Short mmCIF file of C-alpha atoms in Angstrom, two decimals:
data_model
loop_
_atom_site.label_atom_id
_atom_site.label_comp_id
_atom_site.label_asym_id
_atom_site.label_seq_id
_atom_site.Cartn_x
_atom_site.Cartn_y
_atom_site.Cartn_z
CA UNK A 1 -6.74 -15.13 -5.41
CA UNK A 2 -2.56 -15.87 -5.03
CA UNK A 3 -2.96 -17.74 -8.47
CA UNK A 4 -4.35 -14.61 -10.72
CA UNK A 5 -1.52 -12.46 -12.29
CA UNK A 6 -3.98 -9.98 -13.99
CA UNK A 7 -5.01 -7.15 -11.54
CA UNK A 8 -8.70 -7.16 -13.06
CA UNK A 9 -9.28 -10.86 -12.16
CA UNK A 10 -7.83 -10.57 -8.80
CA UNK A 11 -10.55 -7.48 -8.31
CA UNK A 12 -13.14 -9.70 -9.67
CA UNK A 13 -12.14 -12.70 -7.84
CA UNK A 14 -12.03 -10.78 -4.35
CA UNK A 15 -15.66 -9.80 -5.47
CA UNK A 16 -17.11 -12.86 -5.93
CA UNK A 17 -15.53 -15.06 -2.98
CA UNK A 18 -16.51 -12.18 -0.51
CA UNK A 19 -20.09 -12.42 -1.86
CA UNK A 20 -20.15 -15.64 -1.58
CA UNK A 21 -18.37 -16.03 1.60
CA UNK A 22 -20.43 -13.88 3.80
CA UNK A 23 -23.46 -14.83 1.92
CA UNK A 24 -24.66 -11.60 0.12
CA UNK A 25 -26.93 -10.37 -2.68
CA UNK A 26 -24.35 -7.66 -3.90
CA UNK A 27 -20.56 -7.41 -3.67
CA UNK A 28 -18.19 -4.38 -4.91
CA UNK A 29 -14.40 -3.70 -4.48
CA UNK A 30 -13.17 0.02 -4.97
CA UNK A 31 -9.37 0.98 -5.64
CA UNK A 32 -9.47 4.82 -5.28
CA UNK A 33 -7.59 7.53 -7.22
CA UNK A 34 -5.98 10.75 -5.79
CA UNK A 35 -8.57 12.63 -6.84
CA UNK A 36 -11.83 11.61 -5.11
CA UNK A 37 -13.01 8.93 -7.02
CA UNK A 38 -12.41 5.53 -7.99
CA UNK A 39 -9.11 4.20 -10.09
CA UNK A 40 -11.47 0.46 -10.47
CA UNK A 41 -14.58 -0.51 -9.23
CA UNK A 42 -15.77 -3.91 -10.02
CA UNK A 43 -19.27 -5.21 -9.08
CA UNK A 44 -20.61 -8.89 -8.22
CA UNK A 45 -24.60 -9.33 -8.12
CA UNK A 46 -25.16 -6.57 -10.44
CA UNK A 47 -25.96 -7.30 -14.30
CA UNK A 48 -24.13 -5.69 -17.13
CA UNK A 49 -27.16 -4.04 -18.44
CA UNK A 50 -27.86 -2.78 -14.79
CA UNK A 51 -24.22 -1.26 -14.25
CA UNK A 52 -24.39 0.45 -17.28
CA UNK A 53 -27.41 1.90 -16.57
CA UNK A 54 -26.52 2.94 -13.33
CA UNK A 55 -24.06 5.75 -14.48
CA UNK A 56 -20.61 7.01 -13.80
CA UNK A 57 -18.34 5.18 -11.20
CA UNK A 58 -19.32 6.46 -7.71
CA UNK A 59 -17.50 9.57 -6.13
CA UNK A 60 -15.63 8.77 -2.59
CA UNK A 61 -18.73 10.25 -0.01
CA UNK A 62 -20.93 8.74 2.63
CA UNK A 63 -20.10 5.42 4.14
CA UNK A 64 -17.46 4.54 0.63
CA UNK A 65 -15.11 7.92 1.55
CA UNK A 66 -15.48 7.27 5.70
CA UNK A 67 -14.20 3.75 5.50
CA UNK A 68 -11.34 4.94 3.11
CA UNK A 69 -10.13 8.32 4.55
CA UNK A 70 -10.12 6.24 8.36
CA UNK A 71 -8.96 3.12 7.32
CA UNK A 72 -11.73 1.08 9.39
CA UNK A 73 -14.27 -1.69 8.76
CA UNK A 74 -18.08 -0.36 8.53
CA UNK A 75 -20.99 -2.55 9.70
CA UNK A 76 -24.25 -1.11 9.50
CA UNK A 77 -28.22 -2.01 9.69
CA UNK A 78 -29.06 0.30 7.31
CA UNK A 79 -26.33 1.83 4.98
CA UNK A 80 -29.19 4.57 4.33
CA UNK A 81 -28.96 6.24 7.91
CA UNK A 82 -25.35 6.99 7.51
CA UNK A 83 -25.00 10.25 8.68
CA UNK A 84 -23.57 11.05 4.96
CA UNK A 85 -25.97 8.88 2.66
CA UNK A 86 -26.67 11.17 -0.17
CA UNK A 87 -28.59 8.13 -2.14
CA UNK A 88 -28.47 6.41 -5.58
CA UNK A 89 -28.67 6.67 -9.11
CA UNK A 90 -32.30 6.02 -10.39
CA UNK A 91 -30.81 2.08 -11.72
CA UNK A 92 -29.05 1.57 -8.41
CA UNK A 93 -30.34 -1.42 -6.23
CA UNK A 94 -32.10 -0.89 -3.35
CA UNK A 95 -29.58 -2.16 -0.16
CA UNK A 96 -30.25 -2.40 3.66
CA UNK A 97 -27.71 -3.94 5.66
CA UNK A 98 -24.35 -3.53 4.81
CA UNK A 99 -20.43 -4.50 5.48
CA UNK A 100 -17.46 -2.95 4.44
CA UNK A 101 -13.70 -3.63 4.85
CA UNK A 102 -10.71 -1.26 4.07
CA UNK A 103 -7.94 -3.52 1.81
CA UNK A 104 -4.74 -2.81 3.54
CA UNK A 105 -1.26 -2.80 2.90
CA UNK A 106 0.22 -1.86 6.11
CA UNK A 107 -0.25 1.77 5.72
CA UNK A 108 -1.55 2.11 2.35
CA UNK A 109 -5.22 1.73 1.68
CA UNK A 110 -5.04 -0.36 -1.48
CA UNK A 111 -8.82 -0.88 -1.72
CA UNK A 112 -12.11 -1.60 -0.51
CA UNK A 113 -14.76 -4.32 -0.52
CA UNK A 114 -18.19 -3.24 0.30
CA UNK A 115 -21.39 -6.17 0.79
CA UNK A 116 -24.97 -5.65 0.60
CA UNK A 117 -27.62 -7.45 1.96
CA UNK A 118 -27.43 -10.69 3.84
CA UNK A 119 -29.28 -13.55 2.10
CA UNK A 120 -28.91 -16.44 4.35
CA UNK A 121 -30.88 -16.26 7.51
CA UNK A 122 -29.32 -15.24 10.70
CA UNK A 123 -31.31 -17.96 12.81
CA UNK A 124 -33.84 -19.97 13.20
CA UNK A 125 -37.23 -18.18 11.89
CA UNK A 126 -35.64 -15.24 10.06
CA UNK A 127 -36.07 -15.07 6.35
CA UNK A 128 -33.24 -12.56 6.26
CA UNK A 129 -30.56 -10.91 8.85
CA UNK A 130 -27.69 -8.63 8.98
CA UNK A 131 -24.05 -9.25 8.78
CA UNK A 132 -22.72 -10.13 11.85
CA UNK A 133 -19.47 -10.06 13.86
CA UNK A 134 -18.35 -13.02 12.63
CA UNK A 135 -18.96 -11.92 9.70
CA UNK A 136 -16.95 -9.05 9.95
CA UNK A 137 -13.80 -11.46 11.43
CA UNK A 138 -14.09 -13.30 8.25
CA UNK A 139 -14.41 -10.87 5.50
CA UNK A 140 -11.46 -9.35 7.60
CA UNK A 141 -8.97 -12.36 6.88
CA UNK A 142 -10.53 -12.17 3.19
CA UNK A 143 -9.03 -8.85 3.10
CA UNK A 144 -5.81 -10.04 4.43
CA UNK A 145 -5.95 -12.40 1.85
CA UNK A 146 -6.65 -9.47 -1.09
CA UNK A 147 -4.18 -7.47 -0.13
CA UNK A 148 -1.46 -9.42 -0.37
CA UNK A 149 -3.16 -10.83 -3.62
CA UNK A 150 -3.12 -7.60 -5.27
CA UNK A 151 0.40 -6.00 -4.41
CA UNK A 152 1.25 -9.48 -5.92
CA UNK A 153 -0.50 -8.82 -9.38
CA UNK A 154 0.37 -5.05 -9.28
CA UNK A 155 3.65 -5.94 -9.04
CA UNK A 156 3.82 -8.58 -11.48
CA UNK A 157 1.56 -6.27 -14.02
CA UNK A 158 4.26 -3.19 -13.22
CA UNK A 159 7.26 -5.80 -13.66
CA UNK A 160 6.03 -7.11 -16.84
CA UNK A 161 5.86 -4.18 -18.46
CA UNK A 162 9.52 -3.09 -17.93
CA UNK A 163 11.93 -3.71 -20.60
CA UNK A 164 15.01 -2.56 -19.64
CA UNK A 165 16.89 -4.65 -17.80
CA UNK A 166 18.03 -2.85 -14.91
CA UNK A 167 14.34 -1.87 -14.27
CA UNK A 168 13.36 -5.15 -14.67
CA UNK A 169 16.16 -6.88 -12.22
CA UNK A 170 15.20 -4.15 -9.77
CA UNK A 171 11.37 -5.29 -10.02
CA UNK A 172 11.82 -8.56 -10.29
CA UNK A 173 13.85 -8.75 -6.73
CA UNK A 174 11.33 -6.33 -4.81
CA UNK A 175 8.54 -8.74 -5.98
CA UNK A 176 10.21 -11.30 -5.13
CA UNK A 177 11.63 -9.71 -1.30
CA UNK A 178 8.37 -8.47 -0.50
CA UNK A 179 5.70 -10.87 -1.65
CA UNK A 180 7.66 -13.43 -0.58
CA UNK A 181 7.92 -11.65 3.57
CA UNK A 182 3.99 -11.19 3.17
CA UNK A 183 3.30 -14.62 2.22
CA UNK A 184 5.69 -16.02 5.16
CA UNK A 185 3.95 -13.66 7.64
CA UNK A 186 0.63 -15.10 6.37
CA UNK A 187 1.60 -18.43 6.73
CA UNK A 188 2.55 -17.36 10.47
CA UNK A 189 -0.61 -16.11 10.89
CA UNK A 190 -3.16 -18.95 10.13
CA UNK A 191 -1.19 -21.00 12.42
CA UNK A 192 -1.25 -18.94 14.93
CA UNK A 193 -5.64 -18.77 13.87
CA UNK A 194 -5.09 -22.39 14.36
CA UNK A 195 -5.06 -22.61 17.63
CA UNK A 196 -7.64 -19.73 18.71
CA UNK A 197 -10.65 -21.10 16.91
CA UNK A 198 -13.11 -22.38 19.39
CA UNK A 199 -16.23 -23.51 17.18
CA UNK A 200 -15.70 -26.68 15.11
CA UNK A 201 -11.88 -26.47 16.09
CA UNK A 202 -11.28 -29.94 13.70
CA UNK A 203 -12.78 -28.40 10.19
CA UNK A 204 -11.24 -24.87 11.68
CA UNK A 205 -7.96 -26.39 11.58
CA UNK A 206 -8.13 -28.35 8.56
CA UNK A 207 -8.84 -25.16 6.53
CA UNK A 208 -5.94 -23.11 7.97
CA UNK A 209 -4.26 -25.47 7.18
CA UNK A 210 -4.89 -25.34 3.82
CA UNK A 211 -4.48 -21.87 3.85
CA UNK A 212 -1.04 -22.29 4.77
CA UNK A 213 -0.36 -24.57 1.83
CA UNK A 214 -1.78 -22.32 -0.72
CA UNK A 215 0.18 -19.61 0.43
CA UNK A 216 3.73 -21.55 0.01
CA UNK A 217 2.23 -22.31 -3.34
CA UNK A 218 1.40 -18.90 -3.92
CA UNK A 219 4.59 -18.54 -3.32
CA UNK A 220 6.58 -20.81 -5.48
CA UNK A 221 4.15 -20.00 -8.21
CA UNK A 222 5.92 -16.19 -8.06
CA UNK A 223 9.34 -17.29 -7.94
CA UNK A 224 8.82 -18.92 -11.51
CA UNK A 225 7.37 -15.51 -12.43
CA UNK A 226 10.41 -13.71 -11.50
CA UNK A 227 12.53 -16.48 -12.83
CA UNK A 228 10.40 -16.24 -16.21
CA UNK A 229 10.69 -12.52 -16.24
CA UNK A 230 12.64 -11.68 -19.71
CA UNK A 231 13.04 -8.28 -21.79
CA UNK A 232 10.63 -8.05 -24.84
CA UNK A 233 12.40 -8.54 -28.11
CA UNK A 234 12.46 -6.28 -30.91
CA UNK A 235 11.84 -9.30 -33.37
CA UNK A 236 7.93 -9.29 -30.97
CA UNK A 237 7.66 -5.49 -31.32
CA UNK A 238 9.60 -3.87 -33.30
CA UNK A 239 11.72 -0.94 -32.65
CA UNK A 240 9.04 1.93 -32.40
CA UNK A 241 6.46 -0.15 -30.08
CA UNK A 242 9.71 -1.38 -27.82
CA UNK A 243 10.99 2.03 -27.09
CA UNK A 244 7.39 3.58 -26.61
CA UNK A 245 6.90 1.17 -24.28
CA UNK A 246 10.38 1.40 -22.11
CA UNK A 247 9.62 5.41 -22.37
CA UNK A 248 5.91 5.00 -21.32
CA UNK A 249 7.19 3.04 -17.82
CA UNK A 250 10.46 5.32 -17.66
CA UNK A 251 7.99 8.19 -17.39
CA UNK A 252 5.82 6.18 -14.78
CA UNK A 253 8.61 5.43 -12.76
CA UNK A 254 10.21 8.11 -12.40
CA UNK A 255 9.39 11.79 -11.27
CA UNK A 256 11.24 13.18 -14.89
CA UNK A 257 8.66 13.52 -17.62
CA UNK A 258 9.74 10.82 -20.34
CA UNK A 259 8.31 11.56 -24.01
CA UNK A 260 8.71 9.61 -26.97
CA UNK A 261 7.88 10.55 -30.94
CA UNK A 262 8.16 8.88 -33.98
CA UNK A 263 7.85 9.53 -37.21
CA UNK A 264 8.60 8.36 -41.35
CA UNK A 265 10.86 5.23 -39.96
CA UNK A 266 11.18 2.90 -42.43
CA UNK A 267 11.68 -1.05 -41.10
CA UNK A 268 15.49 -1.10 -40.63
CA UNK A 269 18.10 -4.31 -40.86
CA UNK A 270 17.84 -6.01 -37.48
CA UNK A 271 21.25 -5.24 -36.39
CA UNK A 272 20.53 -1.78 -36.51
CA UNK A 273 17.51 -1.64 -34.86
CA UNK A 274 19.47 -3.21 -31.81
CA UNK A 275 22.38 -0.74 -32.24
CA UNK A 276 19.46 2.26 -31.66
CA UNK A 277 17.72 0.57 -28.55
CA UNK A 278 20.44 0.15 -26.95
CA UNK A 279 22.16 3.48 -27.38
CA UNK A 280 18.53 4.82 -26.50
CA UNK A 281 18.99 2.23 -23.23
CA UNK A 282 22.16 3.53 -22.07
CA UNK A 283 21.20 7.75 -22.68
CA UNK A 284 17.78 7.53 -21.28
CA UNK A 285 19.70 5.49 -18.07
CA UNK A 286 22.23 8.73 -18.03
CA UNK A 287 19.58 11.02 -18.05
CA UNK A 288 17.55 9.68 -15.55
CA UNK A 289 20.09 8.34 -13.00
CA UNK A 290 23.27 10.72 -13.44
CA UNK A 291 21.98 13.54 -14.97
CA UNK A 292 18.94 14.06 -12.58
CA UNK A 293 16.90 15.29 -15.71
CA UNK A 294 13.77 16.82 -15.42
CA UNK A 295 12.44 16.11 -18.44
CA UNK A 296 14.09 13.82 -21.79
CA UNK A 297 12.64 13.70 -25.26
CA UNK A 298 13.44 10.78 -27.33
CA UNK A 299 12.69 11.23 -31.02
CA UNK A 300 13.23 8.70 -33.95
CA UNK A 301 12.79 10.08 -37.75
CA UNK A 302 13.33 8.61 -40.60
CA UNK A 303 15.91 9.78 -42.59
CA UNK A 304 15.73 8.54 -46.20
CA UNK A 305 16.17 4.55 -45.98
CA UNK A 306 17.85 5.22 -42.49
CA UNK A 307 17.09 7.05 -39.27
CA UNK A 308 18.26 9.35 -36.79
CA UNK A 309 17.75 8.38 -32.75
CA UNK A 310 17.58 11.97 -30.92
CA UNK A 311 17.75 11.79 -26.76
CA UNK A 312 17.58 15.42 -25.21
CA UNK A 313 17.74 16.04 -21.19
CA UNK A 314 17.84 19.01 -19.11
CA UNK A 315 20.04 17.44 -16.73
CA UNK A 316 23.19 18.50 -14.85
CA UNK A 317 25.05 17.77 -18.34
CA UNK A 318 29.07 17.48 -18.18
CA UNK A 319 32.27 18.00 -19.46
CA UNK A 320 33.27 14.88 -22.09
CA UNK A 321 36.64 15.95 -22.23
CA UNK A 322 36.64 16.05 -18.30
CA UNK A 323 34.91 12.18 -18.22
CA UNK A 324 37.26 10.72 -20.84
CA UNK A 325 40.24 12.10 -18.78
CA UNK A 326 38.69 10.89 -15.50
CA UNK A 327 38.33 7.54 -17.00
CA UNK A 328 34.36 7.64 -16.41
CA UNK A 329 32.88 7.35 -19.44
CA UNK A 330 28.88 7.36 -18.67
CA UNK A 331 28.69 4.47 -21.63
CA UNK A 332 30.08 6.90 -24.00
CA UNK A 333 32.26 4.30 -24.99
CA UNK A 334 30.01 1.36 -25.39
CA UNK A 335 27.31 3.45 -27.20
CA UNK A 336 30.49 4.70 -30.06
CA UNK A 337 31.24 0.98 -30.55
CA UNK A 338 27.67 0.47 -31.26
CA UNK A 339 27.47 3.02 -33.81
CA UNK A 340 30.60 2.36 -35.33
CA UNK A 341 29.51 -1.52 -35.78
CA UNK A 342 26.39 -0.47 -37.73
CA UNK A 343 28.09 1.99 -40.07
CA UNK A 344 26.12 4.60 -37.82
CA UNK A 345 27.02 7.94 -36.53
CA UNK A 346 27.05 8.78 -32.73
CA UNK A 347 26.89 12.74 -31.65
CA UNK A 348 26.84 13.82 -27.82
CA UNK A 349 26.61 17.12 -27.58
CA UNK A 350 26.77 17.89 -23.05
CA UNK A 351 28.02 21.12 -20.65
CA UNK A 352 27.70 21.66 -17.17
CA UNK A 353 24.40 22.62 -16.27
CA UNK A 354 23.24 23.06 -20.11
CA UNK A 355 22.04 19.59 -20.45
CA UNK A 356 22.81 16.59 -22.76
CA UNK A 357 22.13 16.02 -26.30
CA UNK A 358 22.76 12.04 -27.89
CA UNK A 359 21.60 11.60 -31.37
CA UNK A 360 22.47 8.56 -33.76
CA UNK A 361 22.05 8.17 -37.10
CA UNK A 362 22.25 5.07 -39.06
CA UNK A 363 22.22 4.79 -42.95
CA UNK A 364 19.99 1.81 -43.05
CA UNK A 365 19.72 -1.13 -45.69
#
């Protein structure tokens, strides 16, 4: 699981080994939303045709919303004397015994897997029994195993996306601080396993063990990611996807409400292009961190063979005359130089409490 970057495979992959682990005919994992359902919900033992004709993605009730709301494992006979089943779609498969396990991030519920249906036997004579309690131990350090899985590809997914530096750096080291804590912890942990197994103590050991080493390569495997973490280029994207994007996360990461529009650009000389990220960098980075804005519009229209870079806030706004003689000049300084080494034209137009208004225009080629 540690080796998958790409939230969706880690989902999957959690699916699968817990099905096979514990020996059941159907597997799911559930990541819920704040609004009574499910963000994902992947399947394992279910065929495409089947899922699809089984319907929407389940609502959080009956055994699914109990295990979530109380953050505790669920181990049942028959899932269908819950005291809340309400049944299944018409395509659903038919399920008996069942085991569920909340996915847990010290407080946070990131998830939940969910089995159905032992199919090895539970003894000698039995064509089919129900999950036991050692079951339940060991879909339990599965989950351990998840969790820390998928903060690691959230992370990395969340980190990825960034673009501007400073949101990247900031990323990068919490990824790197807290994944790397988790995996030391978990290392901790199967040693300390080590010595408490009682049944087959030699193959026990062996396979904590192992454990152990994937996790310290689970962990040097995210150091290179942070190491390999870089800003994406304009000459990848271009100007209009790149600042899209860096608005898109700005507006994810923050409580402001970030909005980008574009419109009639033409493809501008490269040097300019760089000149109008970067004074979009530095604005959208006063808005949001000085200015405690509560909502900025970037805009970016073309303007014959150039184009004009428009950055409004509602922020605290401020004096310039007061910053330049205070010596604090909010990048005012940097983002000038910019324009001025593009042939461009930089306009900031701020007062107390009325908000802040950066535009730049540049001629083009």
């Amino acid at each position: 699981m540690n080796r998958r970057l790409e939230v969706r495979e880690v989902l999957q992959t959690i699916v699968a080994s817990a099905r096979d682990l514990l020996g059941a005919e159907y597997a799911a994992l559930g990541v819920p939303d704040d609004h009574g359902g499910f963000a994902q919900f992947v399947v394992d033992g279910v065929g495409e045709e089947q899922w699809k004709a089984i319907g929407p993605l389940p609502r959080q009730h009956g055994v699914l919303a109990a295990m979530l709301h109380e953050a505790a494992p669920q181990r049942l006979t028959d899932v269908r004397a819950f005291e809340s089943f309400a049944g299944w779609p018409a395509a659903h498969p038919e399920m008996k015994d069942f085991i569920g396990m909340p996915i847990l991030d010290e407080d946070e519920i990131l998830g939940a897997v969910f089995l159905a249906n032992k199919t090895c036997p539970a003894g000698p004579g039995t064509a089919r029994g129900g999950f036991t309690q050692d079951d339940e131990d060991l879909l339990r350090i599965l989950a351990d195993h998840a969790a820390i899985a998928l903060t690691n590809a959230r992370l990395y997914e969340h980190s990825r996306e960034l673009t501007l530096v400073g949101e990247r750096a900031r990323i990068a080291h919490e990824l790197h601080d807290a994944v790397s804590q988790k995996l030391f912890s978990l290392r901790l942990t199967a040693q300390a396993a080590a010595a408490l197994v009682d049944t087959d103590p030699a193959r026990a050991k062996n396979e904590l063990r192992q454990v152990a080493a994937l996790a310290a390569e689970a962990a040097d495997e995210l150091r290179s990611v942070v190491v390999e973490l870089r800003p994406a280029g304009l000459d990848e994207d271009g100007l209009i996807a790149t600042l899209r994007t860096e608005v898109r996360v700005l507006d994810r990461a923050h409580t402001a409400h970030v909005t980008f529009r574009a419109a009639g650009v033409r493809a501008l000389p490269a040097a300019q292009e760089e000149a109008l990220l970067r004074v979009a960098q530095e604005a959208l980075h006063n808005a949001l961190r000085h200015a405690r804005a509560a909502t900025v519009a970037v805009t970016l229209d073309g303007r014959g063979k150039g184009a004009r870079l428009r950055i409004l806030d509602d922020g605290r706004g401020f004096d310039p005359s007061a910053v330049r003689r205070a010596g604090r000049h909010l990048g005012l300084v940097s983002m000038r130089d910019r324009a001025d080494g593009v042939g461009g034209r930089l306009t900031v137009r701020s007062e107390p409490g009325a908000g802040t208004v950066v535009e730049l225009e540049v001629p083009g080629g």
